[in-house]
Amino acid sequence: MHAIQADMRRVRDPADIATVAALAHDIWPQHYVPIIGQAQTDYMLARFQSQAAIGQQIADGHQYYLAMADVTPEGYLAIVVHPADRQALLSKLYVQHGHRRTGLGRTMVAFAEKLCMEMDIGELWLTVNRHNTDAIAFYTRVGFATTGTLIQDIGGGFVMDDYRMAKKLDVRGRIGQA
């Protein structure tokens, strides 16, 4: 399947931050409530995807990008680069419901990989809820492999129960599994 084209636009200003927060508040409940419930979804949105939280993450070095299909934002991703370790965390990758299974997610992953390779990053990794079977299947299809499990206390009486998935990047242009 050929991935649809998207303009990946770096999030830098308050208007773009507001757009990311609005996307999160639209996408997350549809996606996460069946997996982790309404209370944890609401808590995570407030703690990690409010405008203030996203602004602070950007100030701390997270790179957010909007996936623009034509002129409409249809998804977003965030990446945290750790150059000393030659690793990057793909901390967010979300696509609007109507654009799932269109190749947009694949396009976004390819964009993240290209960014990493340009910075001589050898591994792109992420965490995904262990019960998020659709996302796990997607990440496996695009070359990520499970490398472990992580359980993180995020406060409020909630934990994230995740798999760690990674993909080795050959900075000479070839990509393979971790």
mmCIF file of N, CA and C in Angstrom, residues 22-103:
data_model
loop_
_atom_site.group_PDB
_atom_site.id
_atom_site.type_symbol
_atom_site.label_atom_id
_atom_site.label_comp_id
_atom_site.label_asym_id
_atom_site.label_seq_id
_atom_site.Cartn_x
_atom_site.Cartn_y
_atom_site.Cartn_z
ATOM 1 N N ALA A 22 -6.158 20.015 20.757
ATOM 2 C CA ALA A 22 -7.507 19.725 20.255
ATOM 3 C C ALA A 22 -7.552 18.354 19.585
ATOM 4 N N LEU A 23 -6.530 18.025 18.800
ATOM 5 C CA LEU A 23 -6.468 16.693 18.186
ATOM 6 C C LEU A 23 -6.437 15.612 19.265
ATOM 7 N N ALA A 24 -5.601 15.811 20.285
ATOM 8 C CA ALA A 24 -5.497 14.827 21.373
ATOM 9 C C ALA A 24 -6.848 14.634 22.053
ATOM 10 N N HIS A 25 -7.536 15.728 22.322
ATOM 11 C CA HIS A 25 -8.821 15.635 23.019
ATOM 12 C C HIS A 25 -9.912 15.012 22.144
ATOM 13 N N ASP A 26 -9.698 14.988 20.838
ATOM 14 C CA ASP A 26 -10.619 14.320 19.925
ATOM 15 C C ASP A 26 -10.246 12.839 19.761
ATOM 16 N N ILE A 27 -8.958 12.566 19.563
ATOM 17 C CA ILE A 27 -8.484 11.211 19.254
ATOM 18 C C ILE A 27 -8.439 10.313 20.489
ATOM 19 N N TRP A 28 -7.867 10.794 21.563
ATOM 20 C CA TRP A 28 -7.618 9.933 22.726
ATOM 21 C C TRP A 28 -8.871 9.269 23.286
ATOM 22 N N PRO A 29 -9.972 9.999 23.521
ATOM 23 C CA PRO A 29 -11.150 9.316 24.081
ATOM 24 C C PRO A 29 -11.666 8.185 23.182
ATOM 25 N N GLN A 30 -11.695 8.409 21.879
ATOM 26 C CA GLN A 30 -12.145 7.369 20.950
ATOM 27 C C GLN A 30 -11.261 6.129 21.058
ATOM 28 N N HIS A 31 -9.981 6.366 21.204
ATOM 29 C CA HIS A 31 -9.009 5.283 21.143
ATOM 30 C C HIS A 31 -8.765 4.618 22.496
ATOM 31 N N TYR A 32 -8.611 5.422 23.548
ATOM 32 C CA TYR A 32 -8.160 4.879 24.829
ATOM 33 C C TYR A 32 -9.247 4.473 25.803
ATOM 34 N N VAL A 33 -10.422 5.082 25.743
ATOM 35 C CA VAL A 33 -11.460 4.742 26.722
ATOM 36 C C VAL A 33 -11.741 3.232 26.727
ATOM 37 N N PRO A 34 -11.854 2.568 25.560
ATOM 38 C CA PRO A 34 -12.099 1.117 25.604
ATOM 39 C C PRO A 34 -10.935 0.317 26.213
ATOM 40 N N ILE A 35 -9.732 0.871 26.214
ATOM 41 C CA ILE A 35 -8.553 0.157 26.693
ATOM 42 C C ILE A 35 -8.274 0.444 28.163
ATOM 43 N N ILE A 36 -8.301 1.731 28.552
ATOM 44 C CA ILE A 36 -7.901 2.099 29.916
ATOM 45 C C ILE A 36 -9.010 2.787 30.711
ATOM 46 N N GLY A 37 -10.148 3.049 30.081
ATOM 47 C CA GLY A 37 -11.267 3.675 30.775
ATOM 48 C C GLY A 37 -11.256 5.196 30.686
ATOM 49 N N GLN A 38 -12.402 5.780 30.976
ATOM 50 C CA GLN A 38 -12.585 7.228 30.871
ATOM 51 C C GLN A 38 -11.729 7.994 31.878
ATOM 52 N N ALA A 39 -11.689 7.534 33.125
ATOM 53 C CA ALA A 39 -10.977 8.281 34.175
ATOM 54 C C ALA A 39 -9.495 8.411 33.858
ATOM 55 N N GLN A 40 -8.837 7.312 33.458
ATOM 56 C CA GLN A 40 -7.404 7.392 33.149
ATOM 57 C C GLN A 40 -7.163 8.190 31.871
ATOM 58 N N THR A 41 -8.040 8.054 30.895
ATOM 59 C CA THR A 41 -7.900 8.835 29.657
ATOM 60 C C THR A 41 -7.973 10.330 29.981
ATOM 61 N N ASP A 42 -8.966 10.727 30.768
ATOM 62 C CA ASP A 42 -9.100 12.141 31.144
ATOM 63 C C ASP A 42 -7.880 12.622 31.914
ATOM 64 N N TYR A 43 -7.400 11.806 32.840
ATOM 65 C CA TYR A 43 -6.217 12.167 33.639
ATOM 66 C C TYR A 43 -4.997 12.363 32.734
ATOM 67 N N MET A 44 -4.776 11.432 31.815
ATOM 68 C CA MET A 44 -3.604 11.521 30.937
ATOM 69 C C MET A 44 -3.698 12.715 29.986
ATOM 70 N N LEU A 45 -4.888 12.994 29.469
ATOM 71 C CA LEU A 45 -5.061 14.174 28.610
ATOM 72 C C LEU A 45 -4.709 15.446 29.379
ATOM 73 N N ALA A 46 -5.219 15.569 30.586
ATOM 74 C CA ALA A 46 -4.957 16.769 31.389
ATOM 75 C C ALA A 46 -3.478 16.879 31.740
ATOM 76 N N ARG A 47 -2.862 15.760 32.081
ATOM 77 C CA ARG A 47 -1.468 15.796 32.538
ATOM 78 C C ARG A 47 -0.457 15.906 31.406
ATOM 79 N N PHE A 48 -0.730 15.242 30.281
ATOM 80 C CA PHE A 48 0.275 15.143 29.217
ATOM 81 C C PHE A 48 -0.083 15.859 27.917
ATOM 82 N N GLN A 49 -1.362 16.164 27.669
ATOM 83 C CA GLN A 49 -1.739 16.702 26.372
ATOM 84 C C GLN A 49 -2.575 17.971 26.451
ATOM 85 N N SER A 50 -2.496 18.672 27.570
ATOM 86 C CA SER A 50 -3.096 20.004 27.641
ATOM 87 C C SER A 50 -2.165 20.965 26.895
ATOM 88 N N GLN A 51 -2.657 22.146 26.587
ATOM 89 C CA GLN A 51 -1.802 23.129 25.919
ATOM 90 C C GLN A 51 -0.581 23.447 26.773
ATOM 91 N N ALA A 52 -0.781 23.598 28.080
ATOM 92 C CA ALA A 52 0.353 23.917 28.964
ATOM 93 C C ALA A 52 1.364 22.780 28.993
ATOM 94 N N ALA A 53 0.876 21.531 29.065
ATOM 95 C CA ALA A 53 1.789 20.378 29.112
ATOM 96 C C ALA A 53 2.582 20.245 27.819
ATOM 97 N N ILE A 54 1.911 20.419 26.693
ATOM 98 C CA ILE A 54 2.598 20.326 25.400
ATOM 99 C C ILE A 54 3.627 21.454 25.276
ATOM 100 N N GLY A 55 3.253 22.664 25.664
ATOM 101 C CA GLY A 55 4.192 23.793 25.631
ATOM 102 C C GLY A 55 5.422 23.524 26.476
ATOM 103 N N GLN A 56 5.221 22.945 27.665
ATOM 104 C CA GLN A 56 6.357 22.621 28.534
ATOM 105 C C GLN A 56 7.223 21.524 27.920
ATOM 106 N N GLN A 57 6.591 20.526 27.319
ATOM 107 C CA GLN A 57 7.352 19.463 26.676
ATOM 108 C C GLN A 57 8.223 20.028 25.545
ATOM 109 N N ILE A 58 7.665 20.922 24.771
ATOM 110 C CA ILE A 58 8.440 21.541 23.684
ATOM 111 C C ILE A 58 9.596 22.343 24.273
ATOM 112 N N ALA A 59 9.340 23.089 25.332
ATOM 113 C CA ALA A 59 10.411 23.852 25.995
ATOM 114 C C ALA A 59 11.502 22.920 26.515
ATOM 115 N N ASP A 60 11.123 21.692 26.886
ATOM 116 C CA ASP A 60 12.079 20.705 27.398
ATOM 117 C C ASP A 60 12.769 19.904 26.298
ATOM 118 N N GLY A 61 12.463 20.203 25.029
ATOM 119 C CA GLY A 61 13.173 19.552 23.927
ATOM 120 C C GLY A 61 12.379 18.558 23.108
ATOM 121 N N HIS A 62 11.120 18.316 23.454
ATOM 122 C CA HIS A 62 10.306 17.427 22.627
ATOM 123 C C HIS A 62 10.010 18.138 21.310
ATOM 124 N N GLN A 63 10.063 17.397 20.228
ATOM 125 C CA GLN A 63 9.728 17.945 18.919
ATOM 126 C C GLN A 63 8.364 17.409 18.514
ATOM 127 N N TYR A 64 7.386 18.299 18.402
ATOM 128 C CA TYR A 64 6.044 17.930 17.952
ATOM 129 C C TYR A 64 5.902 18.334 16.493
ATOM 130 N N TYR A 65 5.172 17.502 15.743
ATOM 131 C CA TYR A 65 4.880 17.777 14.339
ATOM 132 C C TYR A 65 3.412 17.478 14.069
ATOM 133 N N LEU A 66 2.785 18.352 13.300
ATOM 134 C CA LEU A 66 1.424 18.126 12.822
ATOM 135 C C LEU A 66 1.500 17.460 11.456
ATOM 136 N N ALA A 67 0.663 16.464 11.232
ATOM 137 C CA ALA A 67 0.537 15.825 9.921
ATOM 138 C C ALA A 67 -0.606 16.511 9.193
ATOM 139 N N MET A 68 -0.258 17.284 8.187
ATOM 140 C CA MET A 68 -1.246 18.067 7.454
ATOM 141 C C MET A 68 -1.601 17.335 6.159
ATOM 142 N N ALA A 69 -2.855 16.906 6.041
ATOM 143 C CA ALA A 69 -3.371 16.326 4.808
ATOM 144 C C ALA A 69 -4.080 17.472 4.093
ATOM 145 N N ASP A 70 -3.502 17.916 3.021
ATOM 146 C CA ASP A 70 -3.907 19.174 2.381
ATOM 147 C C ASP A 70 -3.647 20.289 3.401
ATOM 148 N N VAL A 71 -4.679 20.975 3.858
ATOM 149 C CA VAL A 71 -4.471 22.037 4.842
ATOM 150 C C VAL A 71 -5.056 21.675 6.206
ATOM 151 N N THR A 72 -5.496 20.434 6.347
ATOM 152 C CA THR A 72 -6.166 20.005 7.566
ATOM 153 C C THR A 72 -5.246 19.141 8.424
ATOM 154 N N PRO A 73 -5.096 19.478 9.698
ATOM 155 C CA PRO A 73 -4.299 18.614 10.574
ATOM 156 C C PRO A 73 -5.057 17.317 10.855
ATOM 157 N N GLU A 74 -4.447 16.193 10.490
ATOM 158 C CA GLU A 74 -5.111 14.896 10.645
ATOM 159 C C GLU A 74 -4.389 13.978 11.616
ATOM 160 N N GLY A 75 -3.282 14.461 12.184
ATOM 161 C CA GLY A 75 -2.552 13.665 13.157
ATOM 162 C C GLY A 75 -1.384 14.454 13.682
ATOM 163 N N TYR A 76 -0.686 13.843 14.632
ATOM 164 C CA TYR A 76 0.509 14.479 15.174
ATOM 165 C C TYR A 76 1.442 13.424 15.732
ATOM 166 N N LEU A 77 2.694 13.822 15.835
ATOM 167 C CA LEU A 77 3.683 12.968 16.483
ATOM 168 C C LEU A 77 4.595 13.833 17.324
ATOM 169 N N ALA A 78 5.252 13.185 18.271
ATOM 170 C CA ALA A 78 6.268 13.856 19.087
ATOM 171 C C ALA A 78 7.443 12.912 19.202
ATOM 172 N N ILE A 79 8.617 13.476 19.148
ATOM 173 C CA ILE A 79 9.846 12.700 19.224
ATOM 174 C C ILE A 79 10.783 13.377 20.215
ATOM 175 N N VAL A 80 11.471 12.561 20.988
ATOM 176 C CA VAL A 80 12.440 13.054 21.965
ATOM 177 C C VAL A 80 13.772 12.405 21.619
ATOM 178 N N VAL A 81 14.724 13.227 21.223
ATOM 179 C CA VAL A 81 16.017 12.735 20.761
ATOM 180 C C VAL A 81 17.016 12.712 21.919
ATOM 181 N N HIS A 82 17.721 11.608 22.021
ATOM 182 C CA HIS A 82 18.791 11.433 23.011
ATOM 183 C C HIS A 82 20.083 11.162 22.245
ATOM 184 N N PRO A 83 20.754 12.225 21.748
ATOM 185 C CA PRO A 83 21.912 12.034 20.882
ATOM 186 C C PRO A 83 23.051 11.254 21.526
ATOM 187 N N ALA A 84 23.270 11.441 22.815
ATOM 188 C CA ALA A 84 24.386 10.748 23.475
ATOM 189 C C ALA A 84 24.205 9.232 23.427
ATOM 190 N N ASP A 85 22.952 8.772 23.458
ATOM 191 C CA ASP A 85 22.649 7.339 23.395
ATOM 192 C C ASP A 85 22.372 6.868 21.972
ATOM 193 N N ARG A 86 22.336 7.809 21.020
ATOM 194 C CA ARG A 86 21.965 7.525 19.626
ATOM 195 C C ARG A 86 20.579 6.880 19.552
ATOM 196 N N GLN A 87 19.681 7.338 20.440
ATOM 197 C CA GLN A 87 18.306 6.844 20.472
ATOM 198 C C GLN A 87 17.334 8.016 20.414
ATOM 199 N N ALA A 88 16.135 7.703 19.957
ATOM 200 C CA ALA A 88 15.049 8.677 20.006
ATOM 201 C C ALA A 88 13.776 7.953 20.415
ATOM 202 N N LEU A 89 12.993 8.606 21.247
ATOM 203 C CA LEU A 89 11.700 8.099 21.681
ATOM 204 C C LEU A 89 10.616 8.706 20.802
ATOM 205 N N LEU A 90 9.859 7.864 20.145
ATOM 206 C CA LEU A 90 8.662 8.304 19.443
ATOM 207 C C LEU A 90 7.566 8.326 20.505
ATOM 208 N N SER A 91 7.413 9.477 21.163
ATOM 209 C CA SER A 91 6.555 9.521 22.350
ATOM 210 C C SER A 91 5.080 9.661 22.013
ATOM 211 N N LYS A 92 4.766 10.142 20.841
ATOM 212 C CA LYS A 92 3.369 10.285 20.418
ATOM 213 C C LYS A 92 3.283 9.998 18.928
ATOM 214 N N LEU A 93 2.222 9.305 18.527
ATOM 215 C CA LEU A 93 1.876 9.151 17.117
ATOM 216 C C LEU A 93 0.381 8.864 17.077
ATOM 217 N N TYR A 94 -0.374 9.861 16.670
ATOM 218 C CA TYR A 94 -1.831 9.754 16.671
ATOM 219 C C TYR A 94 -2.403 10.256 15.353
ATOM 220 N N VAL A 95 -3.417 9.538 14.855
ATOM 221 C CA VAL A 95 -4.057 9.844 13.577
ATOM 222 C C VAL A 95 -5.566 9.918 13.817
ATOM 223 N N GLN A 96 -6.197 10.926 13.230
ATOM 224 C CA GLN A 96 -7.656 11.054 13.309
ATOM 225 C C GLN A 96 -8.307 9.773 12.795
ATOM 226 N N HIS A 97 -9.424 9.415 13.387
ATOM 227 C CA HIS A 97 -10.113 8.170 13.063
ATOM 228 C C HIS A 97 -10.342 8.014 11.557
ATOM 229 N N GLY A 98 -10.792 9.049 10.889
ATOM 230 C CA GLY A 98 -11.092 8.964 9.458
ATOM 231 C C GLY A 98 -9.884 8.777 8.565
ATOM 232 N N HIS A 99 -8.681 8.960 9.102
ATOM 233 C CA HIS A 99 -7.464 8.797 8.304
ATOM 234 C C HIS A 99 -6.649 7.564 8.708
ATOM 235 N N ARG A 100 -7.190 6.757 9.620
ATOM 236 C CA ARG A 100 -6.507 5.513 9.969
ATOM 237 C C ARG A 100 -6.659 4.535 8.809
ATOM 238 N N ARG A 101 -5.655 3.708 8.636
ATOM 239 C CA ARG A 101 -5.616 2.698 7.575
ATOM 240 C C ARG A 101 -5.567 3.322 6.183
ATOM 241 N N THR A 102 -5.052 4.543 6.106
ATOM 242 C CA THR A 102 -4.874 5.205 4.809
ATOM 243 C C THR A 102 -3.403 5.318 4.437
ATOM 244 N N GLY A 103 -2.519 4.949 5.352
ATOM 245 C CA GLY A 103 -1.094 5.104 5.124
ATOM 246 C C GLY A 103 -0.513 6.332 5.798
#
